[in-house]
Amino acid sequence: MKFGGTSVGSAERMKEVARLIVDKERKIVVLSAMAGTTNSLVDIANYLYKKNHDGANEVISRLERLYNNEVEALFSTAEYKEKGHALVLSHFDYIKSFTKDVFTVFEEKSILAQGELLSTALMNFYLNEQGYNSMLLPALDFMRTNKNGEPDSPFIKENLNTFLDENKGYDLFITQGYICRNAFGEIDNLQRGGSDYSASLIGAAISASEIQIWTDIDGMHNNDPRYVENTRSISHLSFDEAAELAYFGAKILHPTSVLPAKLGNIPVRLLNTLDPKAKGTLISAEESHAGIAAVAAKDGITAIRIKSGRMLLAYGFLRQIFEIFESYKTPIDMITTSEVGVSVTIDSDKHLEDIVDSIRKFGTVEVDRDQVIVCVVGHLVRDNKGYANKIFEALKEIPVRMISYGGSDHNISLLVASDHKKDALRALSAKLF
Ligand code: ASP
Ligand code: MG
């Protein structure tokens, strides 16, 4: 069971999480940092990089006060209030120790780890105060990445299962999402939002019966509730559909977290801490429905079009283009081709200028920024008719820059300018659902 930052965002919310996890079933609970904490830790690190110690100290003091207030609100006995304050003090003393010396990525990552270490230790104290026999499971002892920065699954599996075997007397384990050690044994993390990934890796490592991701919405919706009214929660998605939706904008689930569950064939359930009885979304291997399930949008996309006479009847052209993106470690999301040109999209502008410079030798290059990928996801089996027609009909008033269909049975992607995003999402909802 994984609970995100808002689910553990205050003492009250932590108490609700505690109520949800204390049944008899043996389980591992993965927690994020309390909402806002990781952002504050990033701010502290940024101040320290710039040697702005006053700036850092101000954020540190504010955060420390907030945690001490949470301790007062969370615990009811003097004994645990004292334990809680001592815990907060030790973590903040540690953070403050970095304001004195050199500051590198190594120190930064140690600071970023404090949020999850705090939320889990506080939760474990609270459970103990309430009389539950829970145990902290230190993620830094088993969660590990390899030389390529990818999770080291055999290491995780072996060390986690050994720990569980050595602690047969416990049924309730509390562990940190997001944090890990790298191949050198240094403190590291699985990138922002990585707690979902932790949960999925852990679920796969122990062959869990189910992985539950608890947030504050009742599962994945069939469109973005921030822009479209009357969206509905989707009761079931296949792993592939969920992966497309998570990647193309459904914020509720981190995109990396689908793969470990899919490989281990472990169902993932998305549930709502504010409405624990709601069915939420079940993600599994089963392809239970045909047709369009949901629409999502991914912002911040740049489209690059290369037009070249040299592409005509030539082979190897695309390889040369793709190699340029590869050399700048920039992934391509969407591709469309004609006989004399190709358009691709990227979601990172970091190396845009260099990429464009390198591509220019192949032909004319046009760049469009501020684009959005609108992604229609479902079980779009090949011999079914009419999906494309419905989508085009819905978008007849909206200028479409690129269309991609047929890359998988699960996705039709369209590129539109970000000004048209809301209209496109609403028009698709009106037509499709
Ligand atoms: N606390 C981390 C973050 O805010 C990890 C997570 O919440 O998933 O990115
Ligand atoms: Mg999250």
Coordinates of C-alpha atoms and ligand atoms in Angstrom, one line a residue:
M1 CA 0.0 0.0 0.0
K2 CA 1.5 3.3 -1.1
F3 CA 0.3 6.7 0.2
G4 CA 1.3 9.9 -1.5
G5 CA 2.3 13.2 0.0
T6 CA -1.2 14.6 0.5
S7 CA -2.4 11.4 2.1
V8 CA 0.2 11.9 4.8
G9 CA 0.1 15.7 4.5
S10 CA -1.0 16.4 8.1
A11 CA -1.3 14.7 11.4
E12 CA -5.0 14.2 10.7
R13 CA -4.4 12.6 7.4
M14 CA -1.7 10.4 8.9
K15 CA -4.3 9.1 11.4
E16 CA -6.6 8.2 8.6
V17 CA -3.8 6.3 6.8
A18 CA -3.2 4.5 10.0
R19 CA -6.8 3.4 10.1
L20 CA -6.6 2.1 6.6
I21 CA -3.5 -0.1 7.1
V22 CA -4.2 -1.8 10.4
D23 CA -6.1 -4.9 9.3
K24 CA -4.8 -8.4 9.8
E25 CA -3.2 -8.9 6.4
R26 CA 0.6 -8.9 6.2
K27 CA 1.7 -5.9 4.2
I28 CA 4.3 -3.3 3.4
V29 CA 3.2 0.3 3.5
V30 CA 5.2 2.8 1.4
L31 CA 5.0 6.5 2.2
S32 CA 6.0 9.6 0.4
A33 CA 7.2 12.7 2.3
M34 CA 4.5 14.9 3.7
A35 CA 3.2 17.2 0.9
G36 CA 5.4 20.1 0.2
T37 CA 8.4 18.7 2.1
T38 CA 10.4 17.5 -0.9
N39 CA 9.9 20.9 -2.7
S40 CA 11.2 22.6 0.5
L41 CA 14.2 20.3 0.6
V42 CA 14.9 21.1 -3.0
D43 CA 14.8 24.8 -2.1
I44 CA 17.2 24.3 0.7
A45 CA 19.6 22.4 -1.6
N46 CA 19.4 25.2 -4.2
Y47 CA 20.3 27.8 -1.6
L48 CA 23.2 25.7 -0.4
Y49 CA 24.5 25.3 -3.9
K50 CA 24.5 29.1 -4.1
K51 CA 26.1 29.4 -0.7
N52 CA 23.1 31.4 0.5
H53 CA 23.0 30.1 4.0
D54 CA 20.4 32.6 5.3
G55 CA 18.0 31.5 2.6
A56 CA 18.6 27.9 3.5
N57 CA 18.3 28.5 7.2
E58 CA 15.0 30.3 6.8
V59 CA 13.4 27.3 4.9
I60 CA 15.0 24.9 7.3
S61 CA 13.5 26.7 10.4
R62 CA 10.1 27.0 8.7
L63 CA 10.0 23.3 7.9
E64 CA 11.3 22.3 11.4
R65 CA 8.5 24.3 13.0
L66 CA 6.0 22.7 10.8
Y67 CA 7.2 19.2 11.8
N68 CA 7.2 20.0 15.5
N69 CA 3.6 21.2 15.2
E70 CA 2.7 17.9 13.5
V71 CA 4.3 16.0 16.3
E72 CA 2.1 17.9 18.8
A73 CA -1.0 17.1 16.8
L74 CA -0.1 13.5 16.0
F75 CA 0.8 12.0 19.4
S76 CA -1.3 12.0 22.5
T77 CA 1.1 10.8 25.1
A78 CA 4.1 12.8 26.6
E79 CA 6.3 9.8 25.8
Y80 CA 5.7 9.8 22.1
K81 CA 5.6 13.6 21.8
E82 CA 9.1 13.5 23.3
K83 CA 10.2 10.7 20.9
G84 CA 8.7 12.7 17.9
H85 CA 10.5 15.9 18.8
A86 CA 13.8 14.1 19.3
L87 CA 13.3 12.5 15.9
V88 CA 12.6 15.9 14.2
L89 CA 15.6 17.4 16.0
S90 CA 18.0 14.7 14.8
H91 CA 16.9 15.0 11.1
F92 CA 17.0 18.8 11.2
D93 CA 20.4 18.8 12.9
Y94 CA 21.6 16.6 10.1
I95 CA 20.2 19.0 7.4
K96 CA 21.8 21.9 9.2
S97 CA 25.1 20.2 9.2
F98 CA 25.3 20.7 5.4
T99 CA 25.2 24.5 5.8
K100 CA 28.8 24.5 6.8
D101 CA 30.9 22.6 4.2
V102 CA 31.1 22.0 0.5
F103 CA 27.9 21.1 -1.2
T104 CA 27.6 18.6 -4.1
V105 CA 25.0 16.3 -5.5
F106 CA 25.9 13.8 -2.9
E107 CA 24.9 16.2 -0.1
E108 CA 21.8 17.2 -2.1
K109 CA 20.6 13.7 -2.3
S110 CA 21.1 13.1 1.4
I111 CA 19.0 16.1 2.1
L112 CA 16.3 15.1 -0.3
A113 CA 16.0 11.7 1.5
Q114 CA 15.0 13.3 4.8
G115 CA 11.3 13.8 3.9
E116 CA 10.5 10.1 3.5
L117 CA 12.7 9.2 6.5
L118 CA 10.7 11.6 8.6
S119 CA 7.2 10.7 7.4
T120 CA 7.8 6.9 7.9
A121 CA 9.4 7.2 11.3
L122 CA 6.5 9.4 12.5
M123 CA 3.9 7.0 11.2
N124 CA 5.7 4.1 12.8
F125 CA 5.8 5.9 16.2
Y126 CA 2.1 6.7 15.9
L127 CA 1.2 3.1 15.2
N128 CA 3.3 2.0 18.1
E129 CA 1.7 4.6 20.4
Q130 CA -1.7 3.2 19.3
G131 CA -0.6 -0.3 20.3
Y132 CA 0.1 -1.7 16.9
N133 CA 3.1 -3.9 16.3
S134 CA 4.5 -2.2 13.2
M135 CA 8.1 -2.1 12.1
L136 CA 10.2 0.3 10.1
L137 CA 11.7 -1.2 7.0
P138 CA 14.7 0.9 5.9
A139 CA 14.5 1.4 2.1
L140 CA 18.2 2.3 2.1
D141 CA 19.0 -1.3 3.1
F142 CA 17.3 -2.9 0.1
M143 CA 16.2 -0.4 -2.6
R144 CA 19.1 0.0 -5.0
T145 CA 20.0 1.1 -8.5
N146 CA 22.7 -0.4 -10.7
K147 CA 25.4 1.2 -12.8
N148 CA 22.9 2.3 -15.4
G149 CA 20.7 4.0 -12.7
E150 CA 18.1 1.3 -13.2
P151 CA 16.6 -0.6 -10.2
D152 CA 18.7 -3.6 -9.3
S153 CA 15.8 -6.1 -9.1
P154 CA 17.8 -9.2 -8.0
F155 CA 19.4 -7.2 -5.2
I156 CA 16.1 -5.7 -4.1
K157 CA 14.4 -9.0 -4.2
E158 CA 17.0 -10.8 -2.2
N159 CA 17.5 -8.2 0.5
L160 CA 13.9 -7.4 1.0
N161 CA 12.8 -11.0 1.3
T162 CA 15.7 -11.7 3.7
F163 CA 14.6 -8.8 5.9
L164 CA 11.0 -10.1 5.9
D165 CA 12.0 -13.6 6.7
E166 CA 14.1 -12.4 9.6
N167 CA 11.1 -10.5 11.0
K168 CA 8.4 -13.1 10.8
G169 CA 6.8 -11.8 14.0
Y170 CA 5.7 -8.6 12.2
D171 CA 2.8 -8.1 9.8
L172 CA 3.0 -4.4 9.3
F173 CA 6.1 -2.8 7.7
I174 CA 6.4 0.9 7.0
T175 CA 9.0 1.9 4.4
Q176 CA 10.1 5.0 2.5
G177 CA 9.2 5.5 -1.1
Y178 CA 11.5 7.4 -3.5
I179 CA 14.8 6.9 -1.7
C180 CA 17.4 4.3 -2.6
R181 CA 21.2 3.7 -2.8
N182 CA 23.0 3.8 -6.1
A183 CA 25.6 1.3 -7.4
F184 CA 28.3 3.0 -5.2
G185 CA 26.2 2.6 -2.1
E186 CA 25.5 6.4 -1.9
I187 CA 22.1 7.8 -0.9
D188 CA 20.1 8.5 -4.1
N189 CA 16.5 8.6 -5.2
L190 CA 14.2 7.3 -8.0
Q191 CA 13.5 10.8 -9.3
R192 CA 10.6 13.1 -8.3
G193 CA 7.3 11.3 -7.8
G194 CA 9.2 8.1 -7.6
S195 CA 7.4 6.7 -4.6
D196 CA 4.9 4.9 -6.9
Y197 CA 7.9 3.3 -8.6
S198 CA 9.2 2.1 -5.1
A199 CA 5.8 0.6 -4.4
S200 CA 5.7 -1.2 -7.7
L201 CA 9.3 -2.5 -7.3
I202 CA 8.5 -3.7 -3.8
G203 CA 5.3 -5.4 -4.9
A204 CA 7.1 -7.2 -7.7
A205 CA 10.0 -8.2 -5.4
I206 CA 7.7 -9.9 -2.8
S207 CA 5.2 -11.2 -5.4
A208 CA 2.5 -9.3 -3.6
S209 CA -1.1 -10.2 -4.2
E210 CA -1.8 -6.6 -5.1
I211 CA -0.2 -3.2 -5.3
Q212 CA -2.4 -0.4 -4.0
I213 CA -1.6 3.2 -4.8
W214 CA -3.6 5.5 -2.5
T215 CA -4.1 9.2 -3.5
D216 CA -6.8 11.8 -3.2
I217 CA -8.9 10.9 -6.3
D218 CA -11.0 7.8 -7.0
G219 CA -8.7 6.2 -9.6
M220 CA -7.8 7.2 -13.1
H221 CA -10.4 9.3 -14.9
N222 CA -11.5 9.1 -18.5
N223 CA -10.4 12.7 -19.0
D224 CA -8.5 15.4 -17.1
P225 CA -10.9 16.6 -14.3
R226 CA -9.0 19.9 -14.1
Y227 CA -10.2 20.9 -17.6
V228 CA -13.3 18.8 -18.3
E229 CA -16.5 18.5 -16.3
N230 CA -18.2 15.2 -15.5
T231 CA -15.3 12.9 -15.9
R232 CA -15.7 9.4 -14.6
S233 CA -13.3 7.0 -12.8
I234 CA -12.3 4.1 -15.1
S235 CA -13.0 0.8 -13.3
H236 CA -10.5 -1.3 -15.3
L237 CA -7.4 -0.7 -17.5
S238 CA -4.9 -3.1 -18.9
F239 CA -1.2 -2.5 -18.0
D240 CA -0.5 -1.2 -21.5
E241 CA -3.4 1.3 -21.4
A242 CA -2.4 2.5 -17.9
A243 CA 1.2 2.9 -19.0
E244 CA 0.1 5.1 -22.0
L245 CA -2.2 7.2 -19.8
A246 CA 0.4 7.6 -17.0
Y247 CA 3.0 8.7 -19.6
F248 CA 0.7 11.0 -21.5
G249 CA -0.5 13.1 -18.6
A250 CA -2.7 11.2 -16.1
K251 CA -0.8 12.6 -13.1
I252 CA -2.2 10.0 -10.6
L253 CA 0.3 7.3 -11.4
H254 CA 4.0 7.7 -12.1
P255 CA 4.7 6.3 -15.6
T256 CA 7.7 4.1 -14.5
S257 CA 5.6 2.3 -12.0
V258 CA 3.6 0.2 -14.5
L259 CA 6.4 -1.9 -15.8
P260 CA 7.5 -3.8 -12.7
A261 CA 3.9 -4.7 -11.9
K262 CA 3.3 -5.8 -15.5
L263 CA 6.4 -8.0 -15.5
G264 CA 5.4 -9.6 -12.2
N265 CA 1.8 -9.7 -13.3
I266 CA 0.6 -8.1 -10.1
P267 CA -2.6 -6.1 -10.2
V268 CA -2.4 -2.5 -9.3
R269 CA -5.3 -0.8 -7.7
L270 CA -5.6 3.0 -7.5
L271 CA -7.6 4.1 -4.5
N272 CA -8.8 7.2 -2.7
T273 CA -7.9 8.0 0.9
L274 CA -10.7 10.5 1.1
D275 CA -13.2 7.9 -0.1
P276 CA -11.8 4.5 0.8
K277 CA -14.9 2.6 -0.2
A278 CA -14.9 3.9 -3.8
K279 CA -13.9 1.2 -6.3
G280 CA -11.1 3.2 -7.9
T281 CA -9.2 1.7 -10.9
L282 CA -7.9 -1.8 -11.2
I283 CA -5.0 -2.2 -13.6
S284 CA -4.2 -5.8 -14.7
A285 CA -3.2 -8.0 -17.6
E286 CA -6.8 -8.5 -18.6
E287 CA -8.1 -6.7 -21.7
S288 CA -11.6 -6.5 -20.4
H289 CA -13.2 -3.9 -22.7
A290 CA -13.0 -2.9 -26.4
G291 CA -13.0 0.7 -27.5
I292 CA -11.8 4.0 -26.1
A293 CA -11.2 4.2 -22.4
A294 CA -9.7 7.6 -21.7
V295 CA -8.2 10.8 -23.0
A296 CA -5.2 12.5 -21.5
A297 CA -2.8 15.4 -22.4
K298 CA 0.9 15.9 -22.0
D299 CA 2.1 19.5 -21.9
G300 CA 5.4 21.2 -22.8
I301 CA 6.0 19.4 -26.1
T302 CA 8.2 20.8 -28.9
A303 CA 7.6 19.6 -32.5
I304 CA 10.5 19.5 -34.9
R305 CA 9.9 19.1 -38.7
I306 CA 12.7 18.2 -41.1
K307 CA 12.0 18.5 -44.8
S308 CA 14.5 17.1 -47.1
G309 CA 14.8 16.2 -50.8
R310 CA 17.4 13.7 -49.8
M311 CA 14.8 11.6 -48.0
L312 CA 13.0 10.8 -51.2
L313 CA 13.7 7.1 -52.1
A314 CA 16.6 7.0 -49.6
Y315 CA 17.3 4.6 -46.9
G316 CA 19.1 5.2 -43.6
F317 CA 17.7 8.8 -43.4
L318 CA 15.6 8.2 -40.3
R319 CA 18.5 6.4 -38.6
Q320 CA 20.7 9.4 -39.1
I321 CA 18.1 11.7 -37.7
F322 CA 17.4 9.5 -34.7
E323 CA 21.1 9.2 -33.9
I324 CA 21.2 12.9 -33.4
F325 CA 18.5 12.7 -30.7
E326 CA 20.2 9.7 -29.2
S327 CA 23.5 11.5 -28.9
Y328 CA 21.8 14.3 -26.9
K329 CA 20.0 11.6 -24.8
T330 CA 16.7 13.2 -25.8
P331 CA 13.7 10.8 -26.1
I332 CA 11.3 11.2 -29.0
D333 CA 7.6 10.8 -28.2
M334 CA 5.7 11.0 -31.4
I335 CA 6.8 10.5 -35.1
T336 CA 5.0 11.2 -38.3
T337 CA 6.5 10.8 -41.7
S338 CA 5.9 11.6 -45.4
E339 CA 8.1 10.8 -48.3
V340 CA 9.9 14.1 -48.1
G341 CA 9.7 15.0 -44.4
V342 CA 9.5 13.8 -40.9
S343 CA 8.1 15.4 -37.7
V344 CA 9.0 14.3 -34.2
T345 CA 8.2 15.6 -30.8
I346 CA 10.3 15.9 -27.7
D347 CA 9.3 16.9 -24.1
S348 CA 12.7 18.4 -23.1
D349 CA 14.1 21.5 -24.6
K350 CA 17.4 21.1 -22.9
H351 CA 19.4 20.3 -26.0
L352 CA 17.0 21.7 -28.6
E353 CA 19.5 24.2 -30.1
D354 CA 22.2 21.7 -30.5
I355 CA 19.8 19.1 -32.0
V356 CA 18.4 21.6 -34.5
D357 CA 21.9 22.7 -35.5
S358 CA 22.9 19.1 -36.2
I359 CA 19.7 18.3 -38.1
R360 CA 20.1 21.4 -40.4
K361 CA 22.6 19.6 -42.5
F362 CA 19.8 17.2 -43.7
G363 CA 17.3 19.9 -44.8
T364 CA 15.0 22.6 -43.6
V365 CA 14.0 22.5 -40.0
E366 CA 10.9 24.0 -38.4
V367 CA 10.4 24.1 -34.6
D368 CA 7.0 24.6 -32.9
R369 CA 7.0 25.1 -29.2
D370 CA 4.1 25.1 -26.7
Q371 CA 2.5 22.0 -28.1
V372 CA 0.4 19.4 -26.4
I373 CA 0.1 15.7 -27.1
V374 CA -3.6 14.7 -26.8
C375 CA -3.6 11.0 -26.3
V376 CA -6.7 8.8 -26.8
V377 CA -6.2 5.5 -25.0
G378 CA -8.1 2.2 -25.2
H379 CA -8.2 -1.3 -26.5
L380 CA -8.3 -0.3 -30.2
V381 CA -8.2 -3.6 -31.9
R382 CA -7.1 -3.5 -35.5
D383 CA -10.2 -4.7 -37.3
N384 CA -12.5 -2.4 -35.5
K385 CA -13.8 0.5 -37.4
G386 CA -14.6 4.1 -36.7
Y387 CA -12.3 5.2 -33.9
A388 CA -10.3 7.6 -36.1
N389 CA -13.5 9.0 -37.6
K390 CA -15.0 9.8 -34.2
I391 CA -11.8 11.5 -33.1
F392 CA -11.6 13.6 -36.2
E393 CA -15.2 14.5 -36.0
A394 CA -14.7 15.7 -32.4
L395 CA -11.7 17.8 -33.4
K396 CA -13.1 19.2 -36.6
E397 CA -12.8 22.8 -35.3
I398 CA -9.3 22.4 -33.9
P399 CA -6.0 22.7 -35.9
V400 CA -4.1 19.4 -35.6
R401 CA -0.3 19.5 -36.2
M402 CA 0.4 15.8 -36.1
I403 CA -1.5 12.5 -35.9
S404 CA -0.1 9.1 -34.9
Y405 CA -2.2 5.9 -35.1
G406 CA -1.1 2.3 -35.4
G407 CA 2.0 2.4 -33.2
S408 CA 0.2 0.1 -30.8
D409 CA -3.3 -1.2 -30.3
H410 CA -3.7 1.2 -27.4
N411 CA -3.2 4.7 -28.5
I412 CA -4.1 7.4 -31.0
S413 CA -2.0 10.6 -30.4
L414 CA -2.6 14.0 -31.8
L415 CA -0.5 17.1 -31.5
V416 CA -2.2 20.5 -31.0
A417 CA -1.0 23.9 -29.9
S418 CA -1.4 24.4 -26.1
D419 CA -4.0 27.1 -26.7
H420 CA -6.3 24.5 -28.0
K421 CA -5.8 21.9 -25.3
K422 CA -8.9 22.6 -23.3
D423 CA -11.1 22.7 -26.3
A424 CA -9.7 19.5 -27.7
L425 CA -10.1 17.6 -24.4
R426 CA -13.7 18.9 -24.0
A427 CA -14.6 18.1 -27.6
L428 CA -13.2 14.6 -27.3
S429 CA -15.1 14.0 -24.0
A430 CA -18.4 15.2 -25.6
K431 CA -18.0 13.0 -28.6
L432 CA -16.4 9.8 -27.1
F433 CA -18.0 9.4 -23.7
Ligands
ASP1 N1 8.5 12.9 -2.1 C1 9.0 12.7 -3.5 C2 8.5 13.8 -4.4 O1 7.8 14.7 -3.9 C3 8.6 11.4 -4.0 C4 7.1 11.1 -4.1 O2 6.3 11.8 -3.5 O3 6.7 10.2 -4.9 O4 8.8 13.8 -5.5
MG2 MG 3.4 11.4 -5.9

